[in-house]
PDB file of C-alpha atoms in Angstrom:
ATOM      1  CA  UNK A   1      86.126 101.636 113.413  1.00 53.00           C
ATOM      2  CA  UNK A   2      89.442 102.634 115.580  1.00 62.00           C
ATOM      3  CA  UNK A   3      90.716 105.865 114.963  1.00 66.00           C
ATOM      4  CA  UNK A   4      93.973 103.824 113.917  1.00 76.00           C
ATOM      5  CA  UNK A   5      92.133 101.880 111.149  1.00 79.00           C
ATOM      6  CA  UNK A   6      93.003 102.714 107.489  1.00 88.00           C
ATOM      7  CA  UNK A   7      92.109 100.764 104.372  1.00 88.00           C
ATOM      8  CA  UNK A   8      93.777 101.318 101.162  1.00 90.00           C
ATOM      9  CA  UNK A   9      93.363 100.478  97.765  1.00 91.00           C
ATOM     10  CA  UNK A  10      94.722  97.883  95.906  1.00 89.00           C
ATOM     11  CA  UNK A  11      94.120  97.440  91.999  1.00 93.00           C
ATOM     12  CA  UNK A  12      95.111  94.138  90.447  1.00 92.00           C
ATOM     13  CA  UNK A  13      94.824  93.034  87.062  1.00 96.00           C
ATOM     14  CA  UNK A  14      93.553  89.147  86.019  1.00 95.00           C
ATOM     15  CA  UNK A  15      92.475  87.646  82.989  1.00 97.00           C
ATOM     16  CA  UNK A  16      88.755  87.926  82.647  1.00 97.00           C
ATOM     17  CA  UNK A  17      88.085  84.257  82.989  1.00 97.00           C
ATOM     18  CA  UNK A  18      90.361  84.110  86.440  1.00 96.00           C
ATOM     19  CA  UNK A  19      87.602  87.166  87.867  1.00 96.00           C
ATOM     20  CA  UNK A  20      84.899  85.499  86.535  1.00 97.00           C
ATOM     21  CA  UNK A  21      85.732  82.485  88.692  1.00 97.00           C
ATOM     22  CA  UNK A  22      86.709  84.129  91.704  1.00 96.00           C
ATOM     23  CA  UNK A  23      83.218  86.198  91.371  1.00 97.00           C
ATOM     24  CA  UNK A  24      81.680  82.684  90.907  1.00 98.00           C
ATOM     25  CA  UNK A  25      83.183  81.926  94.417  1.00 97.00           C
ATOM     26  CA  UNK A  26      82.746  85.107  96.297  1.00 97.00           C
ATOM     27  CA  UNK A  27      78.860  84.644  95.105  1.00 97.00           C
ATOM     28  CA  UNK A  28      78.923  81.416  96.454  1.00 97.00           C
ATOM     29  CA  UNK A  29      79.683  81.995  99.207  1.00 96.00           C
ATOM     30  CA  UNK A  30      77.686  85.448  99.868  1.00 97.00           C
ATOM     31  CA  UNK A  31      80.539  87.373 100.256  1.00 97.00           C
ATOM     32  CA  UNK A  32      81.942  90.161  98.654  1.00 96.00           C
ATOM     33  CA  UNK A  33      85.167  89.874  95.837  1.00 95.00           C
ATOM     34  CA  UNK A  34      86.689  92.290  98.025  1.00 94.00           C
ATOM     35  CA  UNK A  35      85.666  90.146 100.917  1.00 96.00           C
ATOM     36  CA  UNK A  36      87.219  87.320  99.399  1.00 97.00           C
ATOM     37  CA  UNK A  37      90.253  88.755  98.623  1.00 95.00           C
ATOM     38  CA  UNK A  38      90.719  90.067 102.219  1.00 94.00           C
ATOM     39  CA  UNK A  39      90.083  86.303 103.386  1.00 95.00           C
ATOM     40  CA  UNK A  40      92.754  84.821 100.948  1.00 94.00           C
ATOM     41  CA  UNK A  41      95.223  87.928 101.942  1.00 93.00           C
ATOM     42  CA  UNK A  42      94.467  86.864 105.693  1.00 94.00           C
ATOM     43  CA  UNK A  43      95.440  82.872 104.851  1.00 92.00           C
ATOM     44  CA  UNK A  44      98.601  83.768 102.811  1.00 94.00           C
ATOM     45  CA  UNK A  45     100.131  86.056 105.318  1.00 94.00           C
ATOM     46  CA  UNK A  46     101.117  82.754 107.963  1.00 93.00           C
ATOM     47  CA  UNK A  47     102.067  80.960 105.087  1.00 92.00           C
ATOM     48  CA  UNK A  48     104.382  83.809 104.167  1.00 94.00           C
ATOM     49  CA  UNK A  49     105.658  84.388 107.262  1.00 94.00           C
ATOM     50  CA  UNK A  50     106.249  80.251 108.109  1.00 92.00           C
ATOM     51  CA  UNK A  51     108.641  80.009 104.767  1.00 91.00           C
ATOM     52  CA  UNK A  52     110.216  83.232 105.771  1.00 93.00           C
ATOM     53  CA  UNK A  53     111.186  81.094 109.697  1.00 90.00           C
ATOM     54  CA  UNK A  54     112.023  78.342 107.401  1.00 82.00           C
ATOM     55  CA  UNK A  55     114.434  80.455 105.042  1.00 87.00           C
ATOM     56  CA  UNK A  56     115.516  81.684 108.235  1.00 86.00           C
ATOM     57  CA  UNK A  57     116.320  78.699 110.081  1.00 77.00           C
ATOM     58  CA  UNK A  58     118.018  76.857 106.694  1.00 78.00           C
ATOM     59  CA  UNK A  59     120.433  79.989 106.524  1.00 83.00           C
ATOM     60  CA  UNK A  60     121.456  79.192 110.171  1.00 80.00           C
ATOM     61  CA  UNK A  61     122.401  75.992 109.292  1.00 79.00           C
ATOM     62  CA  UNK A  62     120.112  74.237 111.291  1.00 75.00           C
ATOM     63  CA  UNK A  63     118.339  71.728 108.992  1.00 78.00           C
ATOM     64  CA  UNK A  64     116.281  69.783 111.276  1.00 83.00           C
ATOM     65  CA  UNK A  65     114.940  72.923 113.405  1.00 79.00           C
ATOM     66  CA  UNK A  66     113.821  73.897 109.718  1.00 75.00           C
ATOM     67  CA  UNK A  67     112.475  70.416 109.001  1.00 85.00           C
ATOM     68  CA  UNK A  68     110.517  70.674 112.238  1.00 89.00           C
ATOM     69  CA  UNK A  69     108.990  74.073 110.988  1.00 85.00           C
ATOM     70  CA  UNK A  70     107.643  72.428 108.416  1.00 89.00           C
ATOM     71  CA  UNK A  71     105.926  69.396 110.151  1.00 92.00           C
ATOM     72  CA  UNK A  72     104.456  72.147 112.175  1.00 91.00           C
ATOM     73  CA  UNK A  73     102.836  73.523 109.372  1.00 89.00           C
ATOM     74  CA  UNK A  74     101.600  70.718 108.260  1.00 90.00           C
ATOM     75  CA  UNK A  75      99.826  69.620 111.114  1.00 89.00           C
ATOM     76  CA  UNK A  76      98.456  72.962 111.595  1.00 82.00           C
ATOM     77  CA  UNK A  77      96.968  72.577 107.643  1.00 66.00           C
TER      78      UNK A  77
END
């Protein structure tokens, strides 16, 4: 690992039945839960950060740059 590489720890609480499923789909696909969560943090970070442009550009007033955001996005989906 880099010398600049740190991992912290992150505890989140879920109903039983909600970590019961995503154990069912970390199994299933021979990964970890903490694998999995990793991998869902790493596909919700570009979502973030596209509705933050969008926010972004709709403050500006710019409507259609913001409606061509989004038909970026979707063709990148």
């Amino acid at each position: 690992m880099p010398a600049d590489f740190s991992i912290s720890t992150l505890t989140i609480r879920l109903p039983d039945d909600k970590h019961e499923r995503l154990t069912a789909l970390a199994r299933s696909n021979s990964i970890s839960v903490n694998r999995l969560m990793d991998e869902l943090a790493t596909v919700a970070r570009p979502h973030y950060v596209a509705r933050v442009r969008f926010e972004t550009r709709a403050a500006r007033g710019d409507p259609q740059r913001a409606l061509d955001l989004l038909d970026k996005l979707d063709r990148t989906e």
